[in-house]
PDB file of C-alpha atoms in Angstrom:
ATOM      1  CA  UNK A   1     113.422 117.518  70.222  1.00 97.00           C
ATOM      2  CA  UNK A   2     115.403 120.458  71.557  1.00 98.00           C
ATOM      3  CA  UNK A   3     113.044 122.863  73.326  1.00 98.00           C
ATOM      4  CA  UNK A   4     112.924 126.090  75.286  1.00 98.00           C
ATOM      5  CA  UNK A   5     110.397 126.216  78.139  1.00 98.00           C
ATOM      6  CA  UNK A   6     108.420 129.250  79.289  1.00 98.00           C
ATOM      7  CA  UNK A   7     108.820 129.060  83.078  1.00 98.00           C
ATOM      8  CA  UNK A   8     106.943 131.441  85.348  1.00 96.00           C
ATOM      9  CA  UNK A   9     107.633 129.539  88.564  1.00 97.00           C
ATOM     10  CA  UNK A  10     103.972 128.641  89.021  1.00 97.00           C
ATOM     11  CA  UNK A  11     102.504 125.155  89.344  1.00 97.00           C
ATOM     12  CA  UNK A  12     101.584 124.744  85.668  1.00 97.00           C
ATOM     13  CA  UNK A  13     104.798 125.979  84.064  1.00 98.00           C
ATOM     14  CA  UNK A  14     106.960 124.053  86.525  1.00 98.00           C
ATOM     15  CA  UNK A  15     105.091 120.876  85.642  1.00 98.00           C
ATOM     16  CA  UNK A  16     105.647 121.753  81.968  1.00 98.00           C
ATOM     17  CA  UNK A  17     109.376 122.101  82.674  1.00 98.00           C
ATOM     18  CA  UNK A  18     109.497 118.635  84.252  1.00 98.00           C
ATOM     19  CA  UNK A  19     107.412 117.219  81.391  1.00 98.00           C
ATOM     20  CA  UNK A  20     109.800 118.719  78.839  1.00 98.00           C
ATOM     21  CA  UNK A  21     112.831 117.518  80.804  1.00 98.00           C
ATOM     22  CA  UNK A  22     111.382 113.993  80.688  1.00 98.00           C
ATOM     23  CA  UNK A  23     110.336 113.917  77.029  1.00 98.00           C
ATOM     24  CA  UNK A  24     112.726 116.331  75.272  1.00 98.00           C
ATOM     25  CA  UNK A  25     116.108 118.033  75.518  1.00 98.00           C
ATOM     26  CA  UNK A  26     115.599 121.375  77.264  1.00 98.00           C
ATOM     27  CA  UNK A  27     118.145 123.907  75.995  1.00 98.00           C
ATOM     28  CA  UNK A  28     116.910 126.714  78.270  1.00 98.00           C
ATOM     29  CA  UNK A  29     114.152 127.875  80.582  1.00 98.00           C
ATOM     30  CA  UNK A  30     112.847 131.408  79.986  1.00 98.00           C
ATOM     31  CA  UNK A  31     111.253 133.615  82.631  1.00 98.00           C
ATOM     32  CA  UNK A  32     109.936 137.144  82.172  1.00 96.00           C
ATOM     33  CA  UNK A  33     109.944 139.884  84.794  1.00 94.00           C
ATOM     34  CA  UNK A  34     107.019 142.034  83.717  1.00 90.00           C
ATOM     35  CA  UNK A  35     106.685 143.870  87.013  1.00 87.00           C
ATOM     36  CA  UNK A  36     103.868 141.800  88.490  1.00 87.00           C
ATOM     37  CA  UNK A  37     103.009 141.912  92.185  1.00 88.00           C
ATOM     38  CA  UNK A  38     104.322 138.380  92.622  1.00 89.00           C
ATOM     39  CA  UNK A  39     107.420 138.613  90.410  1.00 93.00           C
ATOM     40  CA  UNK A  40     110.017 138.274  93.187  1.00 94.00           C
ATOM     41  CA  UNK A  41     108.425 135.163  94.700  1.00 96.00           C
ATOM     42  CA  UNK A  42     107.546 133.508  91.411  1.00 96.00           C
ATOM     43  CA  UNK A  43     110.877 134.139  89.677  1.00 97.00           C
ATOM     44  CA  UNK A  44     112.812 132.815  92.673  1.00 98.00           C
ATOM     45  CA  UNK A  45     110.882 129.552  92.288  1.00 98.00           C
ATOM     46  CA  UNK A  46     111.529 129.472  88.541  1.00 98.00           C
ATOM     47  CA  UNK A  47     115.254 129.924  89.066  1.00 98.00           C
ATOM     48  CA  UNK A  48     115.285 127.217  91.762  1.00 98.00           C
ATOM     49  CA  UNK A  49     113.493 124.680  89.547  1.00 98.00           C
ATOM     50  CA  UNK A  50     115.723 125.279  86.512  1.00 98.00           C
ATOM     51  CA  UNK A  51     118.885 125.009  88.599  1.00 98.00           C
ATOM     52  CA  UNK A  52     117.590 121.857  90.292  1.00 98.00           C
ATOM     53  CA  UNK A  53     117.259 120.180  86.884  1.00 98.00           C
ATOM     54  CA  UNK A  54     120.532 121.619  85.592  1.00 98.00           C
ATOM     55  CA  UNK A  55     118.799 123.622  82.860  1.00 98.00           C
ATOM     56  CA  UNK A  56     120.249 126.971  81.656  1.00 98.00           C
ATOM     57  CA  UNK A  57     118.003 129.747  82.985  1.00 98.00           C
ATOM     58  CA  UNK A  58     117.384 133.120  81.341  1.00 98.00           C
ATOM     59  CA  UNK A  59     115.374 135.911  82.969  1.00 98.00           C
ATOM     60  CA  UNK A  60     114.143 138.639  80.620  1.00 97.00           C
ATOM     61  CA  UNK A  61     113.349 142.088  82.037  1.00 96.00           C
ATOM     62  CA  UNK A  62     110.110 143.414  80.523  1.00 93.00           C
ATOM     63  CA  UNK A  63     109.293 146.004  83.166  1.00 92.00           C
ATOM     64  CA  UNK A  64     109.727 148.846  80.696  1.00 92.00           C
ATOM     65  CA  UNK A  65     107.038 147.251  78.524  1.00 88.00           C
ATOM     66  CA  UNK A  66     104.641 146.499  81.385  1.00 82.00           C
ATOM     67  CA  UNK A  67     104.721 150.154  82.420  1.00 86.00           C
ATOM     68  CA  UNK A  68     102.447 150.745  79.426  1.00 87.00           C
ATOM     69  CA  UNK A  69      99.985 147.929  80.225  1.00 79.00           C
ATOM     70  CA  UNK A  70      96.888 147.942  82.429  1.00 78.00           C
ATOM     71  CA  UNK A  71      96.229 145.041  84.815  1.00 78.00           C
ATOM     72  CA  UNK A  72      95.533 144.479  88.500  1.00 73.00           C
ATOM     73  CA  UNK A  73      98.614 142.235  88.516  1.00 69.00           C
ATOM     74  CA  UNK A  74     100.712 145.336  87.932  1.00 68.00           C
ATOM     75  CA  UNK A  75      98.922 147.626  90.369  1.00 61.00           C
ATOM     76  CA  UNK A  76      99.797 146.275  93.813  1.00 61.00           C
ATOM     77  CA  UNK A  77      98.306 143.601  96.053  1.00 51.00           C
ATOM     78  CA  UNK A  78      95.359 145.773  97.097  1.00 56.00           C
ATOM     79  CA  UNK A  79      94.051 145.643  93.523  1.00 60.00           C
ATOM     80  CA  UNK A  80      93.766 141.843  93.483  1.00 67.00           C
ATOM     81  CA  UNK A  81      90.167 140.553  93.727  1.00 65.00           C
ATOM     82  CA  UNK A  82      89.524 137.852  96.323  1.00 66.00           C
ATOM     83  CA  UNK A  83      86.268 136.475  94.911  1.00 58.00           C
ATOM     84  CA  UNK A  84      86.008 133.170  93.082  1.00 58.00           C
ATOM     85  CA  UNK A  85      87.710 132.541  89.743  1.00 53.00           C
ATOM     86  CA  UNK A  86      85.040 134.099  87.513  1.00 54.00           C
ATOM     87  CA  UNK A  87      85.164 136.426  84.556  1.00 54.00           C
ATOM     88  CA  UNK A  88      83.614 139.466  86.250  1.00 61.00           C
ATOM     89  CA  UNK A  89      86.408 139.852  88.795  1.00 62.00           C
ATOM     90  CA  UNK A  90      89.366 137.917  87.338  1.00 67.00           C
ATOM     91  CA  UNK A  91      89.299 139.818  84.041  1.00 73.00           C
ATOM     92  CA  UNK A  92      90.976 142.591  86.035  1.00 72.00           C
ATOM     93  CA  UNK A  93      94.074 140.384  86.375  1.00 73.00           C
ATOM     94  CA  UNK A  94      94.535 139.797  82.636  1.00 76.00           C
ATOM     95  CA  UNK A  95      97.780 141.279  81.314  1.00 77.00           C
ATOM     96  CA  UNK A  96      96.958 142.226  77.703  1.00 81.00           C
ATOM     97  CA  UNK A  97      98.521 139.848  75.139  1.00 87.00           C
ATOM     98  CA  UNK A  98     100.973 138.519  77.725  1.00 88.00           C
ATOM     99  CA  UNK A  99     101.481 135.113  76.106  1.00 91.00           C
ATOM    100  CA  UNK A 100     101.780 136.717  72.688  1.00 93.00           C
ATOM    101  CA  UNK A 101     104.560 138.976  73.965  1.00 93.00           C
ATOM    102  CA  UNK A 102     106.310 136.104  75.739  1.00 95.00           C
ATOM    103  CA  UNK A 103     106.112 133.734  72.785  1.00 97.00           C
ATOM    104  CA  UNK A 104     107.380 136.318  70.296  1.00 96.00           C
ATOM    105  CA  UNK A 105     110.450 137.021  72.422  1.00 97.00           C
ATOM    106  CA  UNK A 106     110.914 133.333  73.243  1.00 98.00           C
ATOM    107  CA  UNK A 107     110.965 132.479  69.534  1.00 98.00           C
ATOM    108  CA  UNK A 108     114.044 134.616  68.957  1.00 98.00           C
ATOM    109  CA  UNK A 109     115.843 133.291  72.026  1.00 98.00           C
ATOM    110  CA  UNK A 110     114.857 129.683  71.331  1.00 98.00           C
ATOM    111  CA  UNK A 111     116.133 129.784  67.767  1.00 98.00           C
ATOM    112  CA  UNK A 112     119.343 131.458  68.915  1.00 98.00           C
ATOM    113  CA  UNK A 113     119.873 128.548  71.331  1.00 97.00           C
ATOM    114  CA  UNK A 114     119.325 125.859  68.710  1.00 98.00           C
ATOM    115  CA  UNK A 115     115.836 124.885  69.844  1.00 98.00           C
ATOM    116  CA  UNK A 116     113.241 123.306  67.584  1.00 98.00           C
ATOM    117  CA  UNK A 117     110.263 124.040  69.796  1.00 98.00           C
ATOM    118  CA  UNK A 118     108.860 126.156  72.623  1.00 98.00           C
ATOM    119  CA  UNK A 119     106.904 124.613  75.502  1.00 98.00           C
ATOM    120  CA  UNK A 120     104.106 126.626  77.112  1.00 97.00           C
ATOM    121  CA  UNK A 121     101.808 125.481  79.934  1.00 96.00           C
ATOM    122  CA  UNK A 122      98.532 126.981  78.680  1.00 91.00           C
ATOM    123  CA  UNK A 123      95.741 124.681  79.863  1.00 88.00           C
ATOM    124  CA  UNK A 124      92.059 123.975  79.514  1.00 75.00           C
ATOM    125  CA  UNK A 125      91.038 125.914  82.614  1.00 70.00           C
ATOM    126  CA  UNK A 126      92.492 129.155  81.236  1.00 61.00           C
ATOM    127  CA  UNK A 127      90.498 129.245  78.014  1.00 53.00           C
ATOM    128  CA  UNK A 128      87.374 131.057  79.140  1.00 63.00           C
ATOM    129  CA  UNK A 129      89.162 133.986  80.731  1.00 73.00           C
ATOM    130  CA  UNK A 130      92.417 134.446  78.834  1.00 79.00           C
ATOM    131  CA  UNK A 131      92.203 135.025  75.049  1.00 84.00           C
ATOM    132  CA  UNK A 132      95.922 134.312  74.637  1.00 83.00           C
ATOM    133  CA  UNK A 133      95.612 130.854  76.223  1.00 81.00           C
ATOM    134  CA  UNK A 134      92.978 129.551  73.830  1.00 85.00           C
ATOM    135  CA  UNK A 135      93.834 126.921  71.253  1.00 89.00           C
ATOM    136  CA  UNK A 136      92.790 129.056  68.281  1.00 91.00           C
ATOM    137  CA  UNK A 137      95.267 131.715  69.425  1.00 91.00           C
ATOM    138  CA  UNK A 138      97.964 129.096  69.996  1.00 93.00           C
ATOM    139  CA  UNK A 139      97.432 127.705  66.514  1.00 95.00           C
ATOM    140  CA  UNK A 140      97.716 131.155  64.962  1.00 96.00           C
ATOM    141  CA  UNK A 141     100.812 132.016  66.988  1.00 96.00           C
ATOM    142  CA  UNK A 142     102.371 128.647  66.180  1.00 97.00           C
ATOM    143  CA  UNK A 143     101.858 129.284  62.486  1.00 98.00           C
ATOM    144  CA  UNK A 144     103.406 132.757  62.696  1.00 97.00           C
ATOM    145  CA  UNK A 145     106.427 131.556  64.676  1.00 98.00           C
ATOM    146  CA  UNK A 146     106.980 128.594  62.378  1.00 98.00           C
ATOM    147  CA  UNK A 147     106.815 130.818  59.294  1.00 98.00           C
ATOM    148  CA  UNK A 148     108.991 133.477  60.918  1.00 98.00           C
ATOM    149  CA  UNK A 149     111.935 131.274  61.938  1.00 98.00           C
ATOM    150  CA  UNK A 150     114.469 129.301  59.900  1.00 97.00           C
ATOM    151  CA  UNK A 151     114.087 126.504  62.455  1.00 97.00           C
ATOM    152  CA  UNK A 152     110.311 126.481  61.819  1.00 98.00           C
ATOM    153  CA  UNK A 153     109.853 126.421  65.573  1.00 98.00           C
ATOM    154  CA  UNK A 154     106.885 124.514  66.948  1.00 98.00           C
ATOM    155  CA  UNK A 155     104.819 125.554  69.969  1.00 97.00           C
ATOM    156  CA  UNK A 156     104.276 122.546  72.219  1.00 98.00           C
ATOM    157  CA  UNK A 157     101.283 122.869  74.540  1.00 96.00           C
ATOM    158  CA  UNK A 158     101.087 119.543  76.362  1.00 96.00           C
ATOM    159  CA  UNK A 159      98.322 120.630  78.758  1.00 95.00           C
ATOM    160  CA  UNK A 160      96.046 122.498  76.355  1.00 92.00           C
ATOM    161  CA  UNK A 161      93.220 120.016  77.009  1.00 92.00           C
ATOM    162  CA  UNK A 162      93.986 119.344  80.682  1.00 94.00           C
ATOM    163  CA  UNK A 163      92.418 120.815  83.809  1.00 93.00           C
ATOM    164  CA  UNK A 164      94.452 122.278  86.665  1.00 94.00           C
ATOM    165  CA  UNK A 165      93.624 119.177  88.723  1.00 96.00           C
ATOM    166  CA  UNK A 166      95.052 116.934  86.010  1.00 97.00           C
ATOM    167  CA  UNK A 167      98.204 119.049  85.704  1.00 97.00           C
ATOM    168  CA  UNK A 168      98.759 118.763  89.452  1.00 98.00           C
ATOM    169  CA  UNK A 169      98.466 114.976  89.216  1.00 98.00           C
ATOM    170  CA  UNK A 170     100.867 114.923  86.253  1.00 98.00           C
ATOM    171  CA  UNK A 171     103.339 117.066  88.181  1.00 98.00           C
ATOM    172  CA  UNK A 172     103.192 114.758  91.180  1.00 98.00           C
ATOM    173  CA  UNK A 173     103.889 111.766  88.939  1.00 98.00           C
ATOM    174  CA  UNK A 174     106.884 113.591  87.456  1.00 98.00           C
ATOM    175  CA  UNK A 175     108.278 114.410  90.906  1.00 98.00           C
ATOM    176  CA  UNK A 176     107.667 118.160  90.863  1.00 98.00           C
ATOM    177  CA  UNK A 177     108.695 119.914  94.077  1.00 97.00           C
ATOM    178  CA  UNK A 178     105.479 121.890  94.539  1.00 98.00           C
ATOM    179  CA  UNK A 179     106.797 123.567  97.696  1.00 98.00           C
ATOM    180  CA  UNK A 180     109.014 125.627  95.391  1.00 98.00           C
ATOM    181  CA  UNK A 181     106.220 126.866  93.126  1.00 98.00           C
ATOM    182  CA  UNK A 182     104.273 130.081  93.605  1.00 98.00           C
ATOM    183  CA  UNK A 183     100.759 131.070  92.555  1.00 95.00           C
ATOM    184  CA  UNK A 184      99.474 133.923  94.739  1.00 94.00           C
ATOM    185  CA  UNK A 185      98.704 137.161  92.898  1.00 89.00           C
ATOM    186  CA  UNK A 186      99.298 139.248  96.033  1.00 90.00           C
ATOM    187  CA  UNK A 187     103.019 138.448  96.116  1.00 91.00           C
ATOM    188  CA  UNK A 188     103.635 138.095  99.838  1.00 92.00           C
ATOM    189  CA  UNK A 189     106.047 135.591 101.370  1.00 94.00           C
ATOM    190  CA  UNK A 190     103.207 133.175 102.107  1.00 96.00           C
ATOM    191  CA  UNK A 191     100.283 132.538  99.761  1.00 97.00           C
ATOM    192  CA  UNK A 192      97.357 134.675 100.915  1.00 94.00           C
ATOM    193  CA  UNK A 193      94.913 131.778 100.551  1.00 95.00           C
ATOM    194  CA  UNK A 194      92.079 134.106  99.545  1.00 91.00           C
ATOM    195  CA  UNK A 195      92.752 135.341  96.014  1.00 88.00           C
ATOM    196  CA  UNK A 196      91.333 133.359  93.119  1.00 84.00           C
ATOM    197  CA  UNK A 197      94.641 131.772  92.151  1.00 89.00           C
ATOM    198  CA  UNK A 198      95.216 130.596  95.719  1.00 93.00           C
ATOM    199  CA  UNK A 199      91.726 129.102  95.772  1.00 92.00           C
ATOM    200  CA  UNK A 200      92.345 127.397  92.440  1.00 92.00           C
ATOM    201  CA  UNK A 201      95.676 126.077  93.737  1.00 96.00           C
ATOM    202  CA  UNK A 202      94.054 124.667  96.887  1.00 97.00           C
ATOM    203  CA  UNK A 203      91.295 123.025  94.845  1.00 95.00           C
ATOM    204  CA  UNK A 204      93.752 121.461  92.397  1.00 97.00           C
ATOM    205  CA  UNK A 205      95.590 119.684  95.215  1.00 98.00           C
ATOM    206  CA  UNK A 206      92.399 118.622  96.954  1.00 98.00           C
ATOM    207  CA  UNK A 207      90.727 117.370  93.771  1.00 97.00           C
ATOM    208  CA  UNK A 208      93.806 115.518  92.512  1.00 98.00           C
ATOM    209  CA  UNK A 209      94.525 113.854  95.852  1.00 98.00           C
ATOM    210  CA  UNK A 210      98.041 115.329  95.924  1.00 98.00           C
ATOM    211  CA  UNK A 211      99.386 116.620  99.254  1.00 98.00           C
ATOM    212  CA  UNK A 212      99.536 120.420  99.314  1.00 98.00           C
ATOM    213  CA  UNK A 213     102.827 121.716 100.781  1.00 98.00           C
ATOM    214  CA  UNK A 214     101.838 125.379 100.418  1.00 98.00           C
ATOM    215  CA  UNK A 215     101.978 127.753 103.386  1.00 96.00           C
ATOM    216  CA  UNK A 216      98.828 129.911 103.350  1.00 96.00           C
ATOM    217  CA  UNK A 217      98.075 132.974 105.461  1.00 94.00           C
ATOM    218  CA  UNK A 218      94.383 132.040 105.450  1.00 80.00           C
TER     219      UNK A 218
END
């Protein structure tokens, strides 16, 4: 199947890119600059990974849209909570309807590039916190995109039932260069090591038995 891949430059989406490259024909990788604290670091990794695999890379500027959204991810590093990955503090980092916005735009670009499907790295660990990562949302969005495109585009979500630990193991088996992935919500050159996404990243490597190449400040 010809597919377009949503590629943030993080661990999950990069593994999804390698999975798609192995199992399908990837016509393009799509990244979105929505003005997050970590955009520069993350997008540089996305571009690197797409170029490494020889996949056409498209970066979509959504900063004008994000100016109207409320999230700690858009408010500077000082707004990022450093407690554990729990709803009370991490809800601040939710960007409202982010995956819905990305998928709607990706559908138009994917169909224009001859794709039959869109790959997204939503996974089991995201469900509790992010409404637009849950399977019921994905099913509804998949139905809308299929009905709204001549290509009847599918949404492929290979990791929807996987944990972060399992995705890390899958990525290692696929040969993902994890040193060129970025997770930290603070957006500095090195991962801070303290924010919830850094903690989750550390745990995923430790729990999966995969060597962690990440440089952490703490």
